[in-house]
Amino acid sequence: MADNLVELFVSIGLTEEKAKETIKNELVKTSLIQAIKAADQYGGGNARNKDVGKLLYSVATKLKAQIKHHQNFVVQYIATKKITTEDQLNAAISYLLHHNLESEVNAKAFEEASGVGVVVSPEEIETAVEEVVKKHKQGLLEKRYHYSTGPLLGEIKSKIKWADGKAVKNELDMQILDLLGPKTEADLEKPQKPKGGKPTKTNEAAPSVNGISSVKVESDDSVVSADGHLKGFAEVMGEALKFHKPGENYKTDGYVITPNTMDLLKKHLQITGGKVFTRFPPEPNGILHIGHAKAINFNFGYAKSTGGHCYLRYDDTNPEKEEEKFFLAIRDMVEWLGYTPYKITHASDNFDQLYECALELIKRGHAYVCHMPADTLKGFTPPDSPWRDRPIPESLQLFEDMKRGKISEGEATLRMKTTLEEGKKDPVAYRIKFTPHHRTGDKWCIYPTYDFTHCLCDSIEHITHSLCTKEFQSRRSSYYWLCNVLDMYCPVQWEYGRLNLSYTVVSKRKIAKLITECIVRDWDDPRLFTLTALRRRGFPAEAINFFCAKVGVTMAQTCIDPSMLEACVRDVLNVTAKRAMAVLHPLKVVISNLPADFPKEISVPDFPANESKGSHLVGFNYVLYIEQEDFKETADKNFFRLTKDQPVGLRYTGLVIFVEKVIRDSLGQPTELVVTCKAAADAPKPKAFIHWVSQPLLCEIRVYDRLFNHKFPEDATQVPGGFLTDINPDSLEVLPEAMVDHSVLGAKVYDKFQFERIGYFSVDPDSTQSKLVFNRTVTLKEDPGKKS
């Protein structure tokens, strides 16, 4: 059977490899078989050629479910050579999508829209090509055959839409040859690559998954753009996502079209002005984490890249868990990531309208009041409700009783007559909660669920692209169903995979447990991956956005090692964090022969690789401090720093120091070095230059490591005792007697520095006027000893 299908598909021009690949896709295989049979019927046996086969394959892969019933109609035009190009076929598909509610296709209008019967003469092609070549003549003469002809072909096709593509290309080639003459040796040479590293590669399209097309982002991987600014999420993602245009909701897979759809979309476009509208809809019952950063970037970034708008909408339908601090923290994090909400709204803004929608749903026979206990409704296969067919007036009265508080909590729910993709029947729309709401007070004792609220709020706010994580894919059918049965505008729901990091937990309940067990201090403890914690640790917002863009937006669930995020942090801090010098474990050094006229201050560049970006002054005298690990009494062959027999250079001073005397404590440990110095020009070239501080500020430095030992601390197979037993005891080291140079004096909370040769550090909110506290954000390079 498979061999027969390969032979069939090869007969229409597919390669054997492509034929075998097509057989694996059940939907495309079935559709293509039907298309070939219909073409044989309509074409009288003359449809088996490469040109027709290419179009038949396009029909099998491009026709969306909502117009699949028109496949034979389209194939007839292909088989009878009335549609002969991809342009005509694309126009035909577009026409059918726009008119898919018609019981019969208007053949005349269809043919006009598809260019059927239109003949473009060679003279018309010649004239159109002449006009475009004349327009680009100067560029062609300058760059000759290196001039890109793609845009020229696009312009020509816009003038003569239905012209044969091959004929247009041949005419363009002839006219360019006539203008430029034969190719020279220089024309045949490959264009020179731009200097300064690898050229930026174009985003390469990957196959679409469930409607979302992702790309492999193969840029030069630089966080800095050509004009020097830090790239944002939308800039890095570029054309990574191909979504429907506003108002063209009906073109997306699975979108349900009703007799009112087109009128509703027309009104929708009048209200939105054709702009993209998205929303970020967090529940205000906890702190946002790294996974939310992806959702924020996706929603705000996509809207921004298209010139559209994004709402910050709080999904505040559960009054028992919501607190004001969470509302404020969520907005703070959105704005910290660099986004300004178009409007800040709440699901509760629509409680009155949602209640009216619920009444209408009951009146239309699509909802009923049920008395099954909540425990019975859990899971995917709850028993059918004995109240499903109760009379509409009875459900209306009971729903009114629920609203007035006449029915006790847990004794009744309002359920919708629909089934989710996962098989769960009749999801709950309203439940009773005798809990005051932070915004509406005691007005309501019934509250809508996510399944009821979310799609209707999207509709009310005229969201064009409802972007949500993959677990909501099972609710897409109920999303469309609810909007449509109420005859309301229906947005398109797009799903993408969640972003997860290893070596962490992000569950609100589990983080709360870490806090109550005193393992971490609070929601913003820098060892966590909440956004407040990452900010406190010193992760720049730009680095988080850059990371989200590099991860990309696909349907695949992703669990990424934190090292990728840390690499993005280094990329950003490398070009934004001023340099300073600090010692974490100080060792005192006294220079016995420092010349009296040696400068008391030394100029140090803020960015040694680019001294034009400024400098700062560092105090210097005969007493200074170096890192303890930069001195060994006896050197081995791999140690290039200071020993009794090996001098070392002091960065930025022009001095080389030689150990003269080692002073020890009662345990024999070195506590002070007496050294002599020479000008670098008068001394042998040292094997290394080390950093130092002189006249330093005392500071506290907190060094962080991973909080958990295992990659997946919630995995019982890796951590049988539970995540609380997997804590890394060395995840925090506090150094209360560290030293830093005076250039950081006056630094504000969250200011960031690169402490030379040590790592990147950020000023912690615990800092006081008398003592700065620094958090180590990341090391200068990834620790090769970390577990993978």
Tab-separated table of C-alpha atoms in Angstrom, residues 522-780:
chain	number	residue	atom	x	y	z
A	522	ASP	CA	11.046	36.338	51.329
A	523	TRP	CA	9.619	36.342	47.804
A	524	ASP	CA	12.557	38.469	46.643
A	525	ASP	CA	15.333	36.291	48.045
A	526	PRO	CA	17.989	36.377	45.275
A	527	ARG	CA	18.213	32.575	45.196
A	528	LEU	CA	14.646	32.351	43.855
A	529	PHE	CA	13.513	32.926	40.292
A	530	THR	CA	10.672	35.288	41.003
A	531	LEU	CA	11.088	38.512	39.064
A	532	THR	CA	11.492	40.520	42.265
A	533	ALA	CA	14.263	38.121	43.330
A	534	LEU	CA	16.047	38.403	39.987
A	535	ARG	CA	15.879	42.184	40.163
A	536	ARG	CA	17.285	42.143	43.690
A	537	ARG	CA	20.100	39.845	42.647
A	538	GLY	CA	21.002	42.332	39.929
A	539	PHE	CA	19.658	40.727	36.744
A	540	PRO	CA	18.978	43.587	34.312
A	541	ALA	CA	15.496	43.686	32.810
A	542	GLU	CA	17.079	43.893	29.355
A	543	ALA	CA	18.856	40.583	29.961
A	544	ILE	CA	15.617	38.844	30.925
A	545	ASN	CA	13.908	40.175	27.796
A	546	PHE	CA	16.884	39.107	25.675
A	547	PHE	CA	16.744	35.643	27.240
A	548	CYS	CA	13.007	35.297	26.529
A	549	ALA	CA	13.610	36.260	22.903
A	550	LYS	CA	16.466	33.758	22.511
A	551	VAL	CA	14.321	30.985	23.980
A	552	GLY	CA	11.687	31.841	21.373
A	553	VAL	CA	7.973	31.228	21.374
A	554	THR	CA	6.982	27.714	20.327
A	555	MET	CA	4.444	25.122	21.388
A	556	ALA	CA	7.196	23.022	22.990
A	557	GLN	CA	7.436	22.991	26.765
A	558	THR	CA	10.937	24.207	27.581
A	559	CYS	CA	12.982	23.559	30.698
A	560	ILE	CA	16.221	25.454	30.478
A	561	ASP	CA	19.360	25.428	32.581
A	562	PRO	CA	19.825	28.751	34.430
A	563	SER	CA	23.260	29.072	32.807
A	564	MET	CA	21.576	30.295	29.590
A	565	LEU	CA	19.865	33.101	31.491
A	566	GLU	CA	23.122	33.919	33.292
A	567	ALA	CA	24.917	34.126	29.928
A	568	CYS	CA	22.387	36.726	28.774
A	569	VAL	CA	22.968	38.641	32.015
A	570	ARG	CA	26.724	38.687	31.347
A	571	ASP	CA	26.140	39.901	27.796
A	572	VAL	CA	24.155	42.890	29.051
A	573	LEU	CA	26.283	43.728	32.089
A	574	ASN	CA	29.469	43.523	30.057
A	575	VAL	CA	28.380	46.634	28.150
A	576	THR	CA	26.441	48.421	30.912
A	577	ALA	CA	28.116	47.755	34.293
A	578	LYS	CA	30.924	50.143	35.224
A	579	ARG	CA	34.120	48.603	36.483
A	580	ALA	CA	35.329	48.919	40.050
A	581	MET	CA	37.833	47.039	42.197
A	582	ALA	CA	36.926	45.055	45.303
A	583	VAL	CA	38.475	42.325	47.415
A	584	LEU	CA	36.241	39.731	49.011
A	585	HIS	CA	38.873	38.180	51.327
A	586	PRO	CA	41.361	41.009	52.024
A	587	LEU	CA	45.069	40.510	52.649
A	588	LYS	CA	46.945	43.634	53.792
A	589	VAL	CA	49.962	44.747	51.745
A	590	VAL	CA	52.413	47.480	52.806
A	591	ILE	CA	54.748	48.963	50.192
A	592	SER	CA	57.938	49.845	52.023
A	593	ASN	CA	59.496	52.007	49.322
A	594	LEU	CA	56.640	53.814	47.617
A	595	PRO	CA	58.036	57.132	46.333
A	596	ALA	CA	56.703	60.137	48.217
A	597	ASP	CA	55.694	61.830	44.983
A	598	PHE	CA	53.698	58.851	43.665
A	599	PRO	CA	50.158	59.981	42.648
A	600	LYS	CA	47.597	59.831	45.448
A	601	GLU	CA	44.825	59.109	42.919
A	602	ILE	CA	44.845	56.928	39.829
A	603	SER	CA	42.505	57.247	36.863
A	604	VAL	CA	40.769	53.962	36.040
A	605	PRO	CA	38.556	53.511	32.948
A	606	ASP	CA	34.891	52.681	33.532
A	607	PHE	CA	35.097	50.237	30.607
A	608	PRO	CA	38.716	49.213	29.888
A	609	ALA	CA	37.775	47.898	26.441
A	610	ASN	CA	36.311	51.288	25.516
A	611	GLU	CA	38.065	54.090	27.391
A	612	SER	CA	36.015	56.730	25.574
A	613	LYS	CA	33.072	55.808	27.842
A	614	GLY	CA	34.662	57.590	30.827
A	615	SER	CA	36.800	56.957	33.879
A	616	HIS	CA	36.871	57.332	37.662
A	617	LEU	CA	39.555	58.121	40.246
A	618	VAL	CA	40.798	55.548	42.763
A	619	GLY	CA	42.790	56.485	45.858
A	620	PHE	CA	46.247	54.958	46.300
A	621	ASN	CA	48.924	54.934	49.024
A	622	TYR	CA	51.489	52.587	50.518
A	623	VAL	CA	48.816	50.468	52.303
A	624	LEU	CA	46.589	48.412	50.065
A	625	TYR	CA	44.644	45.153	50.080
A	626	ILE	CA	44.650	42.239	47.667
A	627	GLU	CA	42.697	38.972	47.489
A	628	GLN	CA	44.091	36.287	49.787
A	629	GLU	CA	43.989	33.822	46.881
A	630	ASP	CA	46.320	36.086	44.871
A	631	PHE	CA	49.207	35.168	47.195
A	632	LYS	CA	50.913	31.856	47.855
A	633	GLU	CA	54.106	31.458	49.803
A	634	THR	CA	55.295	28.746	47.428
A	635	ALA	CA	54.279	28.755	43.798
A	636	ASP	CA	53.448	25.792	41.611
A	637	LYS	CA	53.889	25.864	37.866
A	638	ASN	CA	50.242	26.875	37.269
A	639	PHE	CA	50.206	29.773	39.730
A	640	PHE	CA	51.157	33.075	38.096
A	641	ARG	CA	50.348	35.534	40.853
A	642	LEU	CA	52.288	36.777	43.884
A	643	THR	CA	54.707	34.529	45.798
A	644	LYS	CA	57.873	35.092	47.797
A	645	ASP	CA	59.836	34.390	44.631
A	646	GLN	CA	57.460	35.715	41.977
A	647	PRO	CA	56.526	39.390	41.536
A	648	VAL	CA	53.177	40.583	40.243
A	649	GLY	CA	51.899	43.769	38.601
A	650	LEU	CA	49.265	46.042	40.184
A	651	ARG	CA	46.582	46.978	37.669
A	652	TYR	CA	46.572	50.604	36.466
A	653	THR	CA	49.521	51.673	38.694
A	654	GLY	CA	52.485	50.909	36.464
A	655	LEU	CA	54.082	49.160	39.463
A	656	VAL	CA	55.450	45.677	40.036
A	657	ILE	CA	55.679	44.452	43.646
A	658	PHE	CA	58.117	41.952	45.232
A	659	VAL	CA	57.509	40.196	48.561
A	660	GLU	CA	59.991	41.256	51.215
A	661	LYS	CA	58.381	39.895	54.381
A	662	VAL	CA	55.366	37.764	55.385
A	663	ILE	CA	53.691	38.531	58.751
A	664	ARG	CA	51.630	35.716	60.243
A	665	ASP	CA	49.041	35.271	62.990
A	666	SER	CA	49.292	32.830	65.902
A	667	LEU	CA	48.124	30.005	63.627
A	668	GLY	CA	50.798	30.724	61.108
A	669	GLN	CA	48.427	32.192	58.516
A	670	PRO	CA	49.630	35.234	56.511
A	671	THR	CA	47.938	38.447	57.711
A	672	GLU	CA	50.185	41.069	56.104
A	673	LEU	CA	52.773	41.327	53.364
A	674	VAL	CA	55.590	43.843	53.270
A	675	VAL	CA	56.644	44.431	49.684
A	676	THR	CA	58.881	46.633	47.615
A	677	CYS	CA	57.873	48.127	44.306
A	678	LYS	CA	59.512	49.004	41.012
A	679	ALA	CA	58.218	50.841	37.984
A	680	ALA	CA	57.084	48.316	35.407
A	681	ALA	CA	59.565	49.736	32.913
A	682	ASP	CA	62.450	48.897	35.290
A	683	ALA	CA	61.297	45.405	36.285
A	684	PRO	CA	61.031	42.052	34.524
A	685	LYS	CA	57.601	41.646	32.921
A	686	PRO	CA	55.371	39.959	35.516
A	687	LYS	CA	53.334	36.880	34.662
A	688	ALA	CA	50.119	38.503	35.919
A	689	PHE	CA	48.510	41.774	36.986
A	690	ILE	CA	46.144	41.691	39.967
A	691	HIS	CA	43.506	44.086	41.258
A	692	TRP	CA	43.690	45.825	44.649
A	693	VAL	CA	41.996	48.430	46.837
A	694	SER	CA	43.554	51.247	48.835
A	695	GLN	CA	41.760	53.521	51.296
A	696	PRO	CA	38.747	51.241	50.736
A	697	LEU	CA	35.130	51.243	51.838
A	698	LEU	CA	34.080	48.353	54.045
A	699	CYS	CA	31.090	46.560	52.575
A	700	GLU	CA	29.088	43.361	52.885
A	701	ILE	CA	29.039	41.004	49.936
A	702	ARG	CA	26.557	38.168	49.515
A	703	VAL	CA	27.623	35.356	47.211
A	704	TYR	CA	24.793	33.189	45.862
A	705	ASP	CA	24.739	29.715	44.365
A	706	ARG	CA	21.951	27.407	43.301
A	707	LEU	CA	19.332	26.818	45.975
A	708	PHE	CA	18.798	23.163	45.026
A	709	ASN	CA	21.238	20.345	44.403
A	710	HIS	CA	19.240	18.527	41.747
A	711	LYS	CA	18.089	19.680	38.330
A	712	PHE	CA	14.457	18.817	39.100
A	713	PRO	CA	13.974	19.181	42.870
A	714	GLU	CA	10.248	18.397	42.541
A	715	ASP	CA	10.901	15.062	40.805
A	716	ALA	CA	10.324	12.258	43.315
A	717	THR	CA	12.618	9.930	41.369
A	718	GLN	CA	15.522	12.376	41.822
A	719	VAL	CA	14.541	13.700	45.265
A	720	PRO	CA	12.454	11.079	47.078
A	721	GLY	CA	12.233	13.165	50.241
A	722	GLY	CA	10.674	16.183	48.514
A	723	PHE	CA	12.118	19.528	47.444
A	724	LEU	CA	12.726	20.714	51.017
A	725	THR	CA	15.314	17.934	51.432
A	726	ASP	CA	17.248	19.070	48.357
A	727	ILE	CA	18.497	22.413	49.668
A	728	ASN	CA	22.096	23.328	48.911
A	729	PRO	CA	23.615	24.323	52.298
A	730	ASP	CA	26.164	26.534	50.517
A	731	SER	CA	23.656	28.546	48.471
A	732	LEU	CA	24.531	31.738	50.379
A	733	GLU	CA	27.872	32.984	51.696
A	734	VAL	CA	27.959	36.338	53.509
A	735	LEU	CA	31.233	38.271	53.571
A	736	PRO	CA	30.759	41.114	56.097
A	737	GLU	CA	34.327	42.469	55.884
A	738	ALA	CA	34.835	42.825	52.148
A	739	MET	CA	36.395	45.987	50.715
A	740	VAL	CA	35.628	48.067	47.632
A	741	ASP	CA	37.209	51.175	46.155
A	742	HIS	CA	35.699	54.621	46.817
A	743	SER	CA	34.381	55.040	43.285
A	744	VAL	CA	31.165	53.219	44.294
A	745	LEU	CA	30.416	55.709	47.082
A	746	GLY	CA	26.936	57.108	46.574
A	747	ALA	CA	25.722	54.106	44.566
A	748	LYS	CA	21.972	53.598	44.633
A	749	VAL	CA	19.996	50.411	45.179
A	750	TYR	CA	20.176	48.128	42.092
A	751	ASP	CA	23.210	49.983	40.669
A	752	LYS	CA	25.417	47.426	38.976
A	753	PHE	CA	29.202	47.031	38.766
A	754	GLN	CA	31.753	44.642	37.456
A	755	PHE	CA	34.249	44.027	40.240
A	756	GLU	CA	37.331	43.343	38.161
A	757	ARG	CA	38.464	39.735	38.023
A	758	ILE	CA	35.625	38.665	40.371
A	759	GLY	CA	32.168	39.075	38.841
A	760	TYR	CA	29.149	41.297	38.466
A	761	PHE	CA	27.540	42.781	41.574
A	762	SER	CA	24.451	44.833	42.397
A	763	VAL	CA	23.643	47.126	45.326
A	764	ASP	CA	21.128	45.432	47.645
A	765	PRO	CA	18.169	47.241	49.293
A	766	ASP	CA	19.662	46.349	52.717
A	767	SER	CA	22.410	48.923	52.107
A	768	THR	CA	22.670	51.852	54.519
A	769	GLN	CA	24.472	55.179	54.391
A	770	SER	CA	27.215	53.718	56.533
A	771	LYS	CA	27.625	50.398	54.743
A	772	LEU	CA	26.860	49.193	51.225
A	773	VAL	CA	25.643	45.640	50.663
A	774	PHE	CA	26.331	43.958	47.313
A	775	ASN	CA	24.799	40.832	45.820
A	776	ARG	CA	26.882	38.818	43.413
A	777	THR	CA	24.744	38.657	40.307
A	778	VAL	CA	26.867	36.284	38.222
A	779	THR	CA	30.507	35.344	37.896
A	780	LEU	CA	32.555	36.716	35.003
